[in-house]
Coordinates of C-alpha atoms in Angstrom, one line a residue:
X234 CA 9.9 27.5 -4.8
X235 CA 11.4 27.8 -1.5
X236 CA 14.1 30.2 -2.5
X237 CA 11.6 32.3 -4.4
X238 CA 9.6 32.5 -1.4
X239 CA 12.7 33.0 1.2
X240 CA 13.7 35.7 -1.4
X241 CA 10.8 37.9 -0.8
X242 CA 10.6 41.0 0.6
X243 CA 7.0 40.3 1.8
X244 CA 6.6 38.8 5.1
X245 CA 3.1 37.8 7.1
X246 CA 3.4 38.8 10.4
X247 CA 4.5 36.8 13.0
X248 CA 1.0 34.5 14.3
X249 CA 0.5 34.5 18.0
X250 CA 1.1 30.9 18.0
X251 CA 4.7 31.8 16.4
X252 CA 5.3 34.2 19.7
X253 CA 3.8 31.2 21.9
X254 CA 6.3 28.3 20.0
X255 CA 9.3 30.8 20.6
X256 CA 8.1 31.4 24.3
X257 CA 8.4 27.3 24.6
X258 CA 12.0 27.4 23.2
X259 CA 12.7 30.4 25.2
X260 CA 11.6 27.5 28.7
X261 CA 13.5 24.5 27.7
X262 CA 16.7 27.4 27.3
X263 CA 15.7 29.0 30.9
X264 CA 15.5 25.5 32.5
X265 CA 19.7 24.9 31.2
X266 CA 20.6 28.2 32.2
X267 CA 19.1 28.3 35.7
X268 CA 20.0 24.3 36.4
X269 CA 16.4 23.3 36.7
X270 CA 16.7 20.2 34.5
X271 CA 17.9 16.8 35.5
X272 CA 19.8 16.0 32.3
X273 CA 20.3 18.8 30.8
X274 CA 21.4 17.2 27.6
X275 CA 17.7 16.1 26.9
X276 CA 16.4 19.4 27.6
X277 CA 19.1 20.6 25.0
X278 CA 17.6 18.1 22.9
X279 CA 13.9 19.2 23.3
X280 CA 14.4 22.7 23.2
X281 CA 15.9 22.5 19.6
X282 CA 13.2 19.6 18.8
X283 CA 10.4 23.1 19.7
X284 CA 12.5 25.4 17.8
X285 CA 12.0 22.8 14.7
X286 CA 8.5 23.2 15.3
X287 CA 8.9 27.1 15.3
X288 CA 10.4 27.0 12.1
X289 CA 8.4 24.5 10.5
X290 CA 5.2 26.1 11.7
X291 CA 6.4 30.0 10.0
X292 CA 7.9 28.3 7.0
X293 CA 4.5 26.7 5.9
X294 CA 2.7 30.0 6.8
X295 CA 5.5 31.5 4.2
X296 CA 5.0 28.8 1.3
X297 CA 1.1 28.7 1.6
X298 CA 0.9 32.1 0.5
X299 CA 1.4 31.2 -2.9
X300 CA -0.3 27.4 -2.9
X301 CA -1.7 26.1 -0.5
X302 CA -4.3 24.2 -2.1
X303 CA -1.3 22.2 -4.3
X304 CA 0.5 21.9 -1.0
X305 CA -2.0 19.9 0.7
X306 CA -2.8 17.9 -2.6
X307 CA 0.8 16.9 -2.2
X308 CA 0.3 15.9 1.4
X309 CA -2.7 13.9 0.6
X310 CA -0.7 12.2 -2.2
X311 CA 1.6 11.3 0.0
X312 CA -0.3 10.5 2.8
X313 CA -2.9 8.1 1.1
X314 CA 0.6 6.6 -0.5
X315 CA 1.9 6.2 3.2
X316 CA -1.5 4.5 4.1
X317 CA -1.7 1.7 1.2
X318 CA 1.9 1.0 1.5
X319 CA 1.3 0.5 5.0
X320 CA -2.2 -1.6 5.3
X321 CA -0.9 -3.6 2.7
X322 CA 2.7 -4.4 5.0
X323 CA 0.3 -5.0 8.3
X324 CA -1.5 -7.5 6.2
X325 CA 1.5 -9.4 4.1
X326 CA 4.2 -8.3 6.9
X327 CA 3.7 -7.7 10.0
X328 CA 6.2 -5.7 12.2
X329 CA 8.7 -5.3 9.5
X330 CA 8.7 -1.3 8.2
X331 CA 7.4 -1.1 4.4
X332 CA 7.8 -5.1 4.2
X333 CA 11.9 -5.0 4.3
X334 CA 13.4 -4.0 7.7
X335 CA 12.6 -5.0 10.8
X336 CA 10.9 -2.7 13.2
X337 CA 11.9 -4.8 16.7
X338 CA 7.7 -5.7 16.9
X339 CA 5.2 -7.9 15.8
X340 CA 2.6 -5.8 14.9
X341 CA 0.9 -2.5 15.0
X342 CA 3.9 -1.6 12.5
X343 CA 1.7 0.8 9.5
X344 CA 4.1 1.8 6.8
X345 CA 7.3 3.7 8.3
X346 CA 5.2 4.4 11.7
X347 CA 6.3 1.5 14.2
X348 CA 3.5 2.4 16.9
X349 CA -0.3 2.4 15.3
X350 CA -1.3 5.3 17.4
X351 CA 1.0 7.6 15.7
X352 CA 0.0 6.7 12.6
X353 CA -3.7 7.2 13.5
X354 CA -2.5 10.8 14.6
X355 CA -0.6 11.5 11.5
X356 CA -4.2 10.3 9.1
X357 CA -6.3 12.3 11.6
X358 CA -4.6 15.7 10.1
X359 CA -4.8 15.1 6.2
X360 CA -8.4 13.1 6.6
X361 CA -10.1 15.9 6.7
X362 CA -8.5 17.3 3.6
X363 CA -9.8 14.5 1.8
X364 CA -13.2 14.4 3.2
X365 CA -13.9 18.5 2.9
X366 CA -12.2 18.3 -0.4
X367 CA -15.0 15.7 -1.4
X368 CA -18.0 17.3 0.7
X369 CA -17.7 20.7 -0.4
X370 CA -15.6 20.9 -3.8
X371 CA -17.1 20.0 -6.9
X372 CA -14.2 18.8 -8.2
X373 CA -12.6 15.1 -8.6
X374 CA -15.6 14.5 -5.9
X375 CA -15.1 10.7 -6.3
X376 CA -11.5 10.6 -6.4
X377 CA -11.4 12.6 -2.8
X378 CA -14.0 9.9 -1.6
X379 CA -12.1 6.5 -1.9
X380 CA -8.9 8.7 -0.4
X381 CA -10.8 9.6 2.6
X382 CA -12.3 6.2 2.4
X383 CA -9.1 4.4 2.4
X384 CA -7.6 6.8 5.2
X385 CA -10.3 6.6 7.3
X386 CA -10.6 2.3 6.8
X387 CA -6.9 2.5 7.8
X388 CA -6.7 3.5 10.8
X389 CA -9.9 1.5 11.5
X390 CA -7.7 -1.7 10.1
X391 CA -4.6 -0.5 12.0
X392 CA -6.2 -1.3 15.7
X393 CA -5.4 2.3 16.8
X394 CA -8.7 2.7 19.4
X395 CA -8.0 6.4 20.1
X396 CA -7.5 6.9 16.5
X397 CA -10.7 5.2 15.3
X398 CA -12.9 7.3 17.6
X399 CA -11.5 10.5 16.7
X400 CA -11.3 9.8 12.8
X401 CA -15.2 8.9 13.1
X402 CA -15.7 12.2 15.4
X403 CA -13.9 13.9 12.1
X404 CA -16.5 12.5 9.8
X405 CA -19.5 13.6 11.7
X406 CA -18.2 16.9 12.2
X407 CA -17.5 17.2 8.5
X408 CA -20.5 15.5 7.8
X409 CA -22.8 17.7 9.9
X410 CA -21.3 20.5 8.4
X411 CA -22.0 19.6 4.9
X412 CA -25.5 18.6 5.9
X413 CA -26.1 21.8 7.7
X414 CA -24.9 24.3 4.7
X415 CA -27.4 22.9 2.3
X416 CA -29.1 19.5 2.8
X417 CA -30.2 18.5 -0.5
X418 CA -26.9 19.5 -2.1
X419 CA -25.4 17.5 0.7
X420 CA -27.5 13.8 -0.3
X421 CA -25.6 13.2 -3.2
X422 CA -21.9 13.5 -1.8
X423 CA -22.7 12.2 1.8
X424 CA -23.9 8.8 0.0
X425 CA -20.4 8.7 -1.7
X426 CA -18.6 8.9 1.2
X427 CA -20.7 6.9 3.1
X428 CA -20.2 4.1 0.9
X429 CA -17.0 4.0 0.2
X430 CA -16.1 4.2 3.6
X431 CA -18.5 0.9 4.1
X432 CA -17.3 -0.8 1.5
X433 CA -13.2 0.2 2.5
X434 CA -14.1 -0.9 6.6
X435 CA -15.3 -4.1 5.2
X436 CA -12.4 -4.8 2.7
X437 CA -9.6 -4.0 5.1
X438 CA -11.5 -5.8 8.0
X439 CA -12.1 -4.3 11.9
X440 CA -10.7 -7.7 13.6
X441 CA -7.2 -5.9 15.4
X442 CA -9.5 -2.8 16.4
X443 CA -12.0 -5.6 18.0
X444 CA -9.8 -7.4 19.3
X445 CA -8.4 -4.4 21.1
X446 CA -11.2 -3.1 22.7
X447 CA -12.1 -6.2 23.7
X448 CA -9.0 -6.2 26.3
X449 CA -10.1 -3.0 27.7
X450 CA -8.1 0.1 29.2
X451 CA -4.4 -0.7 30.2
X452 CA -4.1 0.0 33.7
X453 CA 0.0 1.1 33.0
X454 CA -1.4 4.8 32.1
X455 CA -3.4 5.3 35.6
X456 CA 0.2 4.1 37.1
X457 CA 1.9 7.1 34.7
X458 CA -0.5 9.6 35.3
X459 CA -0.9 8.8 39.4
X460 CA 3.3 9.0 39.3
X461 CA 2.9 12.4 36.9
X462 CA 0.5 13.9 39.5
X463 CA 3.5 13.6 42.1
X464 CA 6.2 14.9 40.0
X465 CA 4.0 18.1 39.3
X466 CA 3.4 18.8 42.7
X467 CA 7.1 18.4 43.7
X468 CA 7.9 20.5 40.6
X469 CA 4.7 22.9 39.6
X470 CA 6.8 25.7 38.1
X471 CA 10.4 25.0 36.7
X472 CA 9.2 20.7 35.9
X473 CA 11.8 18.6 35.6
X474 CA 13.0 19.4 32.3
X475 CA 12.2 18.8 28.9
X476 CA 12.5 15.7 27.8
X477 CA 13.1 13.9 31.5
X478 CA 9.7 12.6 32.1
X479 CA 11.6 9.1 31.4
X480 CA 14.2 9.7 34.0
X481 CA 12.5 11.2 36.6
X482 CA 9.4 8.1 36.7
X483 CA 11.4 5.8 38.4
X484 CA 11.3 8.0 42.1
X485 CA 7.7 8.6 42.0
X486 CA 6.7 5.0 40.2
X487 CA 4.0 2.7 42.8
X488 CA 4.4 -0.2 40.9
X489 CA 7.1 -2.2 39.5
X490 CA 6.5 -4.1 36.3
X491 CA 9.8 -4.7 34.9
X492 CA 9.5 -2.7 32.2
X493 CA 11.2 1.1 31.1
X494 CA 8.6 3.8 31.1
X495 CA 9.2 5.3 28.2
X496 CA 6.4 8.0 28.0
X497 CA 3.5 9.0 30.4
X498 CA 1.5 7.9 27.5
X499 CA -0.3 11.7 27.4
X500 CA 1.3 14.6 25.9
X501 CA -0.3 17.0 28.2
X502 CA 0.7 15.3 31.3
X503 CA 4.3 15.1 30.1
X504 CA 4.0 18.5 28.6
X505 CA 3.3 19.7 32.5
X506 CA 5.9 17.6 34.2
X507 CA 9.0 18.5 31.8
X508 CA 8.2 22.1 31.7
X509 CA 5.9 23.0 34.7
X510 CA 2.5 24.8 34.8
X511 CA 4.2 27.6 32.6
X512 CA 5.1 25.5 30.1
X513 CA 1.3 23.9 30.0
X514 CA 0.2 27.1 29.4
X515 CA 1.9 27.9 26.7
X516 CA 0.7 24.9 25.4
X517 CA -2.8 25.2 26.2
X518 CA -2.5 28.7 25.1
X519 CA -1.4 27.4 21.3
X520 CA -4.1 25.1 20.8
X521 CA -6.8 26.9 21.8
X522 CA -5.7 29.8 19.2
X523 CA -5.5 26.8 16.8
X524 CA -9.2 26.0 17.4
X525 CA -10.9 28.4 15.7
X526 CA -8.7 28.5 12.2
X527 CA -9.4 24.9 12.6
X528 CA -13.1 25.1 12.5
X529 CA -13.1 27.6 10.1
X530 CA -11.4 25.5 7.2
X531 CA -13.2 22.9 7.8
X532 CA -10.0 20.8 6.2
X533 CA -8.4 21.7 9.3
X534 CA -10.2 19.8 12.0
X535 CA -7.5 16.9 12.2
X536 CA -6.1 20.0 14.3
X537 CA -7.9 19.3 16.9
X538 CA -8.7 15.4 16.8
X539 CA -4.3 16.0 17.1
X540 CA -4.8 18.0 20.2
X541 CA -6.9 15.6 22.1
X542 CA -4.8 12.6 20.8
X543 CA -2.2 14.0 22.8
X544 CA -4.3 13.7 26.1
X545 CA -4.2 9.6 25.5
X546 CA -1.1 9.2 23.8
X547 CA 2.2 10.8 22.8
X548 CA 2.2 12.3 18.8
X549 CA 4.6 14.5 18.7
X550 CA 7.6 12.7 21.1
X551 CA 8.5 11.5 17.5
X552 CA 10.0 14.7 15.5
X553 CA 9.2 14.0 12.5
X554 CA 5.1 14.1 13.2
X555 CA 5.3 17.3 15.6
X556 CA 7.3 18.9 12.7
X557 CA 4.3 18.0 10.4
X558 CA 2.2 18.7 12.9
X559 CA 3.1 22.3 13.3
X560 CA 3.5 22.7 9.8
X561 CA 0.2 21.6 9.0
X562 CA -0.8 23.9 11.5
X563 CA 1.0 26.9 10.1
X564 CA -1.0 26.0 6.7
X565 CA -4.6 26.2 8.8
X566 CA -3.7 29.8 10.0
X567 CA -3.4 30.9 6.8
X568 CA -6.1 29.7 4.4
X569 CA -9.5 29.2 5.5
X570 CA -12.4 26.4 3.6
X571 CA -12.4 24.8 0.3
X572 CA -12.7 27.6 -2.7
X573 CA -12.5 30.9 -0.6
X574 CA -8.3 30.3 0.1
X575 CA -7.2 33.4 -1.0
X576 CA -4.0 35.4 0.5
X577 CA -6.1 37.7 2.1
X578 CA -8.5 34.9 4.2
X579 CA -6.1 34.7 6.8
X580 CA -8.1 33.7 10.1
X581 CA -5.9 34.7 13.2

């Protein structure tokens, strides 16, 4: 399928958030050539890790053309797989990566993710799928319901607390929306969801998401973002480099705990101390173009629970999600709600 589609002579235009990805490439490649990185071989590293998302982001725009609907049955597929595989290793195994290897923790570990919050972020995307597959197609209605039952009861079971309030704020949305195109039509597949979402919650259990929020905010991210806020002011246009957020903590750190700070624990604060108030605006810039193909597919909202994910957490410092991110992305920008996803319904 791939090289029938590569093949073609037919090409969608390049998207604005394609010109905005390659502007993001085209910073982490300015910051090596004028020396404004402090390690320059992360920024090397970062700038091809945005070019992946570039070409992950136009390839799905290429391949939905011609299927998008099977594409994201696939993803589901795989993602509900993901989820059971990895609710039933929290349970039986904790810490240890589909059961077998061992991930270095003791918990939090959900199927190959070894942090629960990215985990959350990756079900927060292909939830919606489930749930506006269920909502507002007609067909396999129930089967659609347990999936975005057992998605959404996941990440609940999983502990992630950023995650559970923004899958819930997912199933509202898509629940007002249903409710709001025709009510009575609504009654029938809004009690299916509802209880199979109940009855999943219940199975899989709340207890590590209680027990979370029950120890309250951790004070280490005021610390990161208090330290961020320096770096930024020392470095408001050129940043410190992509991908040196890590290295450059240490100078502007008030407290010493005795551990490495790995991330600033927010995307968007990282995002504007590697690459400057440029670079955050190129950033901004893409997700507010992704907004409204979002809303309009009503399969794509996880678009957006992704965004503000990023504000508490850090998504898309592991490849392999940004990559799907973006590609999932690049499938939004192309087809728009259940049953209308023709080529030509392209939302831009």
């Amino acid at each position: 399928m791939l090289a029938v589609q590569i093949g073609r002579r037919e090409k969608p235009a390049p998207h604005a958030i394609a010109w905005l990805l390659a502007g993001a490439v085209a910073w982490g490649v300015l910051q090596q050539v004028f020396a404004t990185t402090l390690y320059r071989h992360a920024t090397e590293t970062w700038t091809l890790a945005w070019l992946a998302n570039l070409t992950a982001f136009s390839l799905a725009r290429r391949l939905a053309r011609d299927g998008a609907e099977a594409l994201l049955d696939a993803l589901l597929v795989f993602g509900v797989a993901v989820a059971v595989v990895g609710t039933v290793q929290a349970f039986t195994s904790p810490g240890k990566v589909f059961g077998l290897f061992e991930s270095g923790y003791r918990d939090l570990v959900m199927g190959p993710f070894v942090y629960h919050n990215q985990y959350a972020a990756f079900v927060e995307l292909l939830l919606p799928v489930a749930l506006a597959r269920s909502l507002f197609d007609t067909r396999q209605r129930l089967i659609f319901a347990l999936a975005a039952a057992f998605l959404y009861a996941s990440v609940i079971a999983s502990g992630s607390r950023a995650g559970a309030l923004l899958v819930t704020a997912e199933v509202v949305a898509l629940v007002a929306m249903a409710g709001w195109k025709d009510r009575r039509a609504a009654l029938g597949p809004l009690a299916l969801v509802a209880v199979a979402m109940a009855v999943s919650v219940m199975a899989l259990g709340p207890d590590t998401l209680q027990r979370r929020l029950g120890a309250g905010f951790s004070g280490g991210r005021i610390e990161y973002w208090k330290a961020s806020a320096a770096m930024l002011a020392d470095h408001p246009l050129a940043g410190v480099g992509l991908g040196n957020w890590p290295l450059a903590y240490p100078r502007y750190a008030t407290a010493d705990d005795g551990l490495i700070a790995n991330q600033a624990h927010s995307e968007w604060v990282e995002w504007s101390c590697e690459g400057g108030l440029p670079f955050l605006a190129i950033l901004l810039a893409i997700a507010a173009l992704s907004a409204k193909p979002a809303i309009a597919s009503r399969w794509g909202l996880g678009i957006i629970a992704f965004w503000l994910h990023c504000a508490v957490d850090y998504p898309t410092r592991r490849p392999a999600i940004a990559v799907f991110f973006f590609a999932f992305l690049g499938l939004v920008t192309v087809w728009r709600r259940m049953g209308q996803t023709r080529t030509g319904d392209e939302v831009t």
